[in-house]
Amino acid sequence: MIIFLLTLLLITSWWLKCYTRHGQSIELPDFTGKSMAEAEQMARSHDFELIKQDSSYFVDKPGSIVLRQTPKPGSLVKEDRKVYLVVTKHNADLVSVSLLPRLYGQIFDVKKAELQKGFEFKSNIVGYMYDAGPKDYIMAMIYQGDTLISSRIEQKDYKLPKGATLDFVLSSNTGAEIPIPNVVCMTYPAATFLLTSMGLIIQEIEEDVIDHKESSYVIHQEPLYDEDTRIHSGDTVRIFLNLKKPDPCPN
């Protein structure tokens, strides 16, 4: 009977030890910087349960990359432990134009820094227009050919992907030489707004039958865009229009 009880006690102790993994702690791997597929493969050998607790979008990182983990890497934990992960999103967060700081009539360099810091937006100068006030103030903001903000336009409901590149037309206090703007790939309304705001005369050439000019794109321009060449206010720019967006162009 004593032998039986001792045997039963040993078996029970062994079973409890296996069941609870008493005293068996292992070092938690470092999942940060790994893709979810890689992290799951690493966790499988110790039956760790990975749980996506949160996610964030980063312009320069692909989706499903582990940013942080809880518990921290190197912690001593038992097998079957739940590990909470913060991973990158695949798609950019959308930012409504209504959430942006005031832009029209503001100093470009100041607003460029605000847009970069707050939303990771990149800012690109695409042209200038004469204004009686000081130079380098924002006259218009354009995104992929659409004018979102100007003296007459404010598309507050338009949503921009975080990290996008925004184009700006700035004020100029001179009507003399101006850079040749690049209007290829722009919509007809955006191109005409930019060219007229710079004091240029537009000559349109339709490449196909366009019933709704507002839906057309600029597929070619003369003179060609050259960042080192200047033209004068009052010069003529020929734009060639087509209903099909030229290739390659931003989506």
mmCIF file of C-alpha atoms in Angstrom:
data_model
loop_
_atom_site.group_PDB
_atom_site.id
_atom_site.type_symbol
_atom_site.label_atom_id
_atom_site.label_comp_id
_atom_site.label_asym_id
_atom_site.label_seq_id
_atom_site.Cartn_x
_atom_site.Cartn_y
_atom_site.Cartn_z
ATOM 1 C CA MET A 1 0.000 0.000 0.000
ATOM 2 C CA ILE A 2 2.836 2.409 0.917
ATOM 3 C CA ILE A 3 4.596 1.642 -2.366
ATOM 4 C CA PHE A 4 1.335 2.237 -4.257
ATOM 5 C CA LEU A 5 0.766 5.581 -2.540
ATOM 6 C CA LEU A 6 4.343 6.693 -3.206
ATOM 7 C CA THR A 7 3.999 5.691 -6.855
ATOM 8 C CA LEU A 8 0.711 7.573 -7.150
ATOM 9 C CA LEU A 9 2.262 10.631 -5.524
ATOM 10 C CA LEU A 10 5.193 10.591 -7.928
ATOM 11 C CA ILE A 11 2.905 10.204 -10.931
ATOM 12 C CA THR A 12 0.667 13.030 -9.719
ATOM 13 C CA SER A 13 3.656 15.306 -9.102
ATOM 14 C CA TRP A 14 5.049 14.552 -12.534
ATOM 15 C CA TRP A 15 1.668 15.224 -14.174
ATOM 16 C CA LEU A 16 1.226 18.541 -12.347
ATOM 17 C CA LYS A 17 4.721 19.576 -13.318
ATOM 18 C CA CYS A 18 4.018 18.828 -16.952
ATOM 19 C CA TYR A 19 0.593 20.456 -16.809
ATOM 20 C CA THR A 20 1.702 23.684 -15.193
ATOM 21 C CA ARG A 21 5.266 23.622 -16.569
ATOM 22 C CA HIS A 22 6.290 24.505 -13.035
ATOM 23 C CA GLY A 23 9.739 26.083 -12.938
ATOM 24 C CA GLN A 24 10.144 25.911 -16.721
ATOM 25 C CA SER A 25 10.750 29.454 -17.913
ATOM 26 C CA ILE A 26 12.256 30.258 -21.287
ATOM 27 C CA GLU A 27 13.573 33.467 -22.814
ATOM 28 C CA LEU A 28 11.018 35.214 -25.019
ATOM 29 C CA PRO A 29 12.315 35.708 -28.583
ATOM 30 C CA ASP A 30 12.569 39.151 -30.161
ATOM 31 C CA PHE A 31 9.767 39.448 -32.718
ATOM 32 C CA THR A 32 10.327 43.143 -33.496
ATOM 33 C CA GLY A 33 11.265 43.881 -37.087
ATOM 34 C CA LYS A 34 9.929 40.494 -38.211
ATOM 35 C CA SER A 35 6.941 39.957 -40.447
ATOM 36 C CA MET A 36 3.906 38.321 -38.869
ATOM 37 C CA ALA A 37 4.623 35.151 -40.837
ATOM 38 C CA GLU A 38 8.182 35.007 -39.462
ATOM 39 C CA ALA A 39 6.995 35.801 -35.916
ATOM 40 C CA GLU A 40 4.350 33.065 -36.021
ATOM 41 C CA GLN A 41 6.927 30.552 -37.197
ATOM 42 C CA MET A 42 9.247 31.514 -34.310
ATOM 43 C CA ALA A 43 6.405 31.345 -31.781
ATOM 44 C CA ARG A 44 5.175 27.954 -32.947
ATOM 45 C CA SER A 45 8.099 26.041 -31.459
ATOM 46 C CA HIS A 46 7.098 27.128 -27.939
ATOM 47 C CA ASP A 47 3.335 27.377 -28.506
ATOM 48 C CA PHE A 48 3.325 31.119 -27.906
ATOM 49 C CA GLU A 49 0.012 32.738 -28.833
ATOM 50 C CA LEU A 50 0.551 35.962 -30.800
ATOM 51 C CA ILE A 51 -2.193 38.569 -30.520
ATOM 52 C CA LYS A 52 -2.359 41.735 -32.633
ATOM 53 C CA GLN A 53 -3.195 44.351 -30.062
ATOM 54 C CA ASP A 54 -2.841 47.478 -32.207
ATOM 55 C CA SER A 55 -1.488 48.661 -35.520
ATOM 56 C CA SER A 56 0.091 51.790 -36.988
ATOM 57 C CA TYR A 57 0.847 52.998 -40.523
ATOM 58 C CA PHE A 58 4.343 54.068 -41.554
ATOM 59 C CA VAL A 59 5.124 55.483 -44.975
ATOM 60 C CA ASP A 60 8.509 53.759 -45.213
ATOM 61 C CA LYS A 61 7.488 50.316 -43.872
ATOM 62 C CA PRO A 62 5.496 47.463 -45.438
ATOM 63 C CA GLY A 63 2.459 46.045 -43.687
ATOM 64 C CA SER A 64 2.421 43.322 -40.996
ATOM 65 C CA ILE A 65 5.843 44.186 -39.535
ATOM 66 C CA VAL A 66 6.126 43.860 -35.725
ATOM 67 C CA LEU A 67 6.912 47.212 -34.087
ATOM 68 C CA ARG A 68 6.582 46.373 -30.382
ATOM 69 C CA GLN A 69 5.784 43.372 -28.208
ATOM 70 C CA THR A 70 4.575 42.723 -24.678
ATOM 71 C CA PRO A 71 6.269 41.088 -22.743
ATOM 72 C CA LYS A 72 9.547 42.595 -23.928
ATOM 73 C CA PRO A 73 12.138 40.493 -25.792
ATOM 74 C CA GLY A 74 14.333 38.472 -23.429
ATOM 75 C CA SER A 75 11.677 38.213 -20.705
ATOM 76 C CA LEU A 76 11.519 34.847 -18.914
ATOM 77 C CA VAL A 77 8.093 33.367 -19.580
ATOM 78 C CA LYS A 78 6.389 29.986 -19.719
ATOM 79 C CA GLU A 79 5.397 28.256 -22.908
ATOM 80 C CA ASP A 80 1.855 28.909 -24.151
ATOM 81 C CA ARG A 81 2.270 32.549 -23.089
ATOM 82 C CA LYS A 82 0.182 35.155 -24.911
ATOM 83 C CA VAL A 83 2.360 37.791 -26.582
ATOM 84 C CA TYR A 84 0.740 41.082 -27.626
ATOM 85 C CA LEU A 85 2.061 42.743 -30.781
ATOM 86 C CA VAL A 86 1.813 46.162 -32.383
ATOM 87 C CA VAL A 87 2.239 45.787 -36.149
ATOM 88 C CA THR A 88 2.301 48.071 -39.189
ATOM 89 C CA LYS A 89 -0.788 48.589 -41.321
ATOM 90 C CA HIS A 90 -0.878 47.809 -45.021
ATOM 91 C CA ASN A 91 -3.018 50.823 -45.943
ATOM 92 C CA ALA A 92 -2.424 54.452 -45.053
ATOM 93 C CA ASP A 93 -4.697 56.227 -42.616
ATOM 94 C CA LEU A 94 -6.928 58.771 -44.348
ATOM 95 C CA VAL A 95 -6.836 62.403 -43.297
ATOM 96 C CA SER A 96 -9.720 64.743 -44.097
ATOM 97 C CA VAL A 97 -8.783 68.112 -45.582
ATOM 98 C CA SER A 98 -10.934 69.667 -42.847
ATOM 99 C CA LEU A 99 -8.376 68.471 -40.264
ATOM 100 C CA LEU A 100 -5.443 70.224 -41.917
ATOM 101 C CA PRO A 101 -4.156 73.536 -40.584
ATOM 102 C CA ARG A 102 -5.139 76.695 -42.428
ATOM 103 C CA LEU A 103 -3.123 76.738 -45.658
ATOM 104 C CA TYR A 104 -4.361 79.374 -48.112
ATOM 105 C CA GLY A 105 -2.493 82.644 -47.686
ATOM 106 C CA GLN A 106 -0.029 81.147 -45.200
ATOM 107 C CA ILE A 107 3.777 80.983 -45.328
ATOM 108 C CA PHE A 108 4.770 77.838 -47.240
ATOM 109 C CA ASP A 109 7.835 76.863 -45.188
ATOM 110 C CA VAL A 110 5.871 77.067 -41.924
ATOM 111 C CA LYS A 111 2.977 74.961 -43.209
ATOM 112 C CA LYS A 112 5.325 72.485 -44.895
ATOM 113 C CA ALA A 113 6.859 71.713 -41.481
ATOM 114 C CA GLU A 114 3.410 71.396 -39.859
ATOM 115 C CA LEU A 115 2.161 68.994 -42.534
ATOM 116 C CA GLN A 116 5.297 66.856 -42.263
ATOM 117 C CA LYS A 117 5.235 66.697 -38.478
ATOM 118 C CA GLY A 118 1.494 66.168 -38.057
ATOM 119 C CA PHE A 119 0.632 63.954 -41.039
ATOM 120 C CA GLU A 120 3.950 62.955 -42.697
ATOM 121 C CA PHE A 121 2.836 64.785 -45.847
ATOM 122 C CA LYS A 122 5.506 65.748 -48.366
ATOM 123 C CA SER A 123 5.181 69.195 -49.964
ATOM 124 C CA ASN A 124 6.198 69.973 -53.552
ATOM 125 C CA ILE A 125 6.188 73.400 -55.257
ATOM 126 C CA VAL A 126 4.737 73.102 -58.777
ATOM 127 C CA GLY A 127 4.387 76.765 -59.713
ATOM 128 C CA TYR A 128 3.985 80.413 -58.794
ATOM 129 C CA MET A 129 1.347 83.073 -59.388
ATOM 130 C CA TYR A 130 1.643 86.805 -59.105
ATOM 131 C CA ASP A 131 0.237 88.310 -55.926
ATOM 132 C CA ALA A 132 0.478 91.847 -54.597
ATOM 133 C CA GLY A 133 1.460 90.533 -51.176
ATOM 134 C CA PRO A 134 4.734 88.942 -50.066
ATOM 135 C CA LYS A 135 6.168 85.997 -51.990
ATOM 136 C CA ASP A 136 6.162 82.290 -51.093
ATOM 137 C CA TYR A 137 2.680 82.311 -49.554
ATOM 138 C CA ILE A 138 0.334 79.429 -50.412
ATOM 139 C CA MET A 139 -2.085 80.243 -53.227
ATOM 140 C CA ALA A 140 -3.332 76.718 -53.909
ATOM 141 C CA MET A 141 -2.889 73.085 -52.869
ATOM 142 C CA ILE A 142 -3.224 70.335 -55.483
ATOM 143 C CA TYR A 143 -3.290 66.562 -55.048
ATOM 144 C CA GLN A 144 -2.914 64.252 -58.066
ATOM 145 C CA GLY A 145 -4.291 66.890 -60.424
ATOM 146 C CA ASP A 146 -7.217 68.031 -58.261
ATOM 147 C CA THR A 147 -7.202 71.505 -56.699
ATOM 148 C CA LEU A 148 -8.279 71.022 -53.090
ATOM 149 C CA ILE A 149 -7.572 74.479 -51.663
ATOM 150 C CA SER A 150 -7.411 77.911 -53.338
ATOM 151 C CA SER A 151 -8.975 81.334 -52.934
ATOM 152 C CA ARG A 152 -12.267 79.915 -54.243
ATOM 153 C CA ILE A 153 -12.007 76.206 -53.407
ATOM 154 C CA GLU A 154 -11.847 74.227 -50.187
ATOM 155 C CA GLN A 155 -12.761 70.567 -50.524
ATOM 156 C CA LYS A 156 -13.108 69.882 -46.800
ATOM 157 C CA ASP A 157 -14.517 66.361 -47.226
ATOM 158 C CA TYR A 158 -11.670 65.139 -49.441
ATOM 159 C CA LYS A 159 -9.571 62.481 -47.718
ATOM 160 C CA LEU A 160 -5.813 62.249 -48.225
ATOM 161 C CA PRO A 161 -3.662 59.185 -47.466
ATOM 162 C CA LYS A 162 -1.154 59.816 -44.700
ATOM 163 C CA GLY A 163 2.299 60.391 -46.179
ATOM 164 C CA ALA A 164 1.014 61.640 -49.542
ATOM 165 C CA THR A 165 2.850 64.247 -51.645
ATOM 166 C CA LEU A 166 0.950 67.536 -51.930
ATOM 167 C CA ASP A 167 1.595 70.083 -54.690
ATOM 168 C CA PHE A 168 1.532 73.819 -53.980
ATOM 169 C CA VAL A 169 1.262 77.006 -56.015
ATOM 170 C CA LEU A 170 2.973 79.900 -54.218
ATOM 171 C CA SER A 171 2.747 83.659 -54.515
ATOM 172 C CA SER A 172 5.317 85.630 -56.483
ATOM 173 C CA ASN A 173 5.873 89.371 -56.280
ATOM 174 C CA THR A 174 7.179 89.612 -59.804
ATOM 175 C CA GLY A 175 5.534 89.128 -63.169
ATOM 176 C CA ALA A 176 8.782 88.601 -65.048
ATOM 177 C CA GLU A 177 10.466 85.244 -65.514
ATOM 178 C CA ILE A 178 8.744 82.156 -64.163
ATOM 179 C CA PRO A 179 9.614 78.435 -64.249
ATOM 180 C CA ILE A 180 7.925 76.258 -66.840
ATOM 181 C CA PRO A 181 5.219 74.362 -64.944
ATOM 182 C CA ASN A 182 4.743 70.633 -65.445
ATOM 183 C CA VAL A 183 1.056 70.033 -66.201
ATOM 184 C CA VAL A 184 1.360 66.620 -67.898
ATOM 185 C CA CYS A 185 -0.839 64.064 -66.070
ATOM 186 C CA MET A 186 -2.934 66.833 -64.526
ATOM 187 C CA THR A 187 -6.662 67.052 -65.118
ATOM 188 C CA TYR A 188 -7.805 69.801 -67.457
ATOM 189 C CA PRO A 189 -9.277 71.956 -64.626
ATOM 190 C CA ALA A 190 -6.096 71.658 -62.513
ATOM 191 C CA ALA A 191 -3.819 72.440 -65.477
ATOM 192 C CA THR A 192 -5.814 75.484 -66.581
ATOM 193 C CA PHE A 193 -5.930 76.792 -63.021
ATOM 194 C CA LEU A 194 -2.161 76.468 -62.637
ATOM 195 C CA LEU A 195 -1.334 77.993 -66.018
ATOM 196 C CA THR A 196 -3.729 80.921 -65.725
ATOM 197 C CA SER A 197 -2.646 81.603 -62.153
ATOM 198 C CA MET A 198 0.894 82.010 -63.495
ATOM 199 C CA GLY A 199 -0.284 84.494 -66.116
ATOM 200 C CA LEU A 200 0.239 82.117 -69.045
ATOM 201 C CA ILE A 201 -1.942 81.858 -72.137
ATOM 202 C CA ILE A 202 -3.346 78.389 -72.867
ATOM 203 C CA GLN A 203 -3.699 76.886 -76.326
ATOM 204 C CA GLU A 204 -5.676 73.639 -76.243
ATOM 205 C CA ILE A 205 -5.268 70.815 -78.723
ATOM 206 C CA GLU A 206 -7.694 67.914 -78.364
ATOM 207 C CA GLU A 207 -6.254 64.515 -79.234
ATOM 208 C CA ASP A 208 -9.644 62.821 -79.399
ATOM 209 C CA VAL A 209 -13.287 63.877 -79.322
ATOM 210 C CA ILE A 210 -13.870 65.233 -75.839
ATOM 211 C CA ASP A 211 -17.488 65.895 -74.942
ATOM 212 C CA HIS A 212 -16.639 66.627 -71.324
ATOM 213 C CA LYS A 213 -13.397 68.529 -71.194
ATOM 214 C CA GLU A 214 -13.507 68.545 -67.391
ATOM 215 C CA SER A 215 -12.766 64.783 -67.452
ATOM 216 C CA SER A 216 -9.729 65.014 -69.731
ATOM 217 C CA TYR A 217 -6.014 64.836 -68.907
ATOM 218 C CA VAL A 218 -2.979 66.679 -70.246
ATOM 219 C CA ILE A 219 -0.852 64.118 -72.110
ATOM 220 C CA HIS A 220 1.718 66.531 -73.568
ATOM 221 C CA GLN A 221 2.746 70.165 -73.305
ATOM 222 C CA GLU A 222 4.819 72.673 -75.274
ATOM 223 C CA PRO A 223 7.197 74.003 -74.171
ATOM 224 C CA LEU A 224 8.268 70.851 -72.352
ATOM 225 C CA TYR A 225 8.811 70.976 -68.619
ATOM 226 C CA ASP A 226 12.387 71.863 -67.694
ATOM 227 C CA GLU A 227 13.219 72.924 -64.161
ATOM 228 C CA ASP A 228 16.157 75.042 -65.370
ATOM 229 C CA THR A 229 14.286 76.939 -68.115
ATOM 230 C CA ARG A 230 12.241 80.103 -67.566
ATOM 231 C CA ILE A 231 9.409 81.649 -69.547
ATOM 232 C CA HIS A 232 7.557 84.942 -69.111
ATOM 233 C CA SER A 233 4.072 85.785 -67.964
ATOM 234 C CA GLY A 234 1.936 86.208 -71.073
ATOM 235 C CA ASP A 235 3.701 83.419 -73.000
ATOM 236 C CA THR A 236 1.614 80.673 -74.569
ATOM 237 C CA VAL A 237 1.639 77.057 -73.392
ATOM 238 C CA ARG A 238 0.098 74.431 -75.672
ATOM 239 C CA ILE A 239 -1.589 71.531 -73.900
ATOM 240 C CA PHE A 240 -2.663 68.302 -75.586
ATOM 241 C CA LEU A 241 -5.735 66.659 -74.071
ATOM 242 C CA ASN A 242 -7.032 63.112 -74.004
ATOM 243 C CA LEU A 243 -9.707 61.265 -72.082
ATOM 244 C CA LYS A 244 -7.182 58.567 -71.152
ATOM 245 C CA LYS A 245 -4.695 59.292 -68.392
ATOM 246 C CA PRO A 246 -1.144 59.116 -69.815
ATOM 247 C CA ASP A 247 1.285 56.427 -68.697
ATOM 248 C CA PRO A 248 3.237 56.601 -66.477
ATOM 249 C CA CYS A 249 1.329 58.860 -64.091
ATOM 250 C CA PRO A 250 0.543 58.683 -60.356
ATOM 251 C CA ASN A 251 -2.555 56.629 -59.529
#
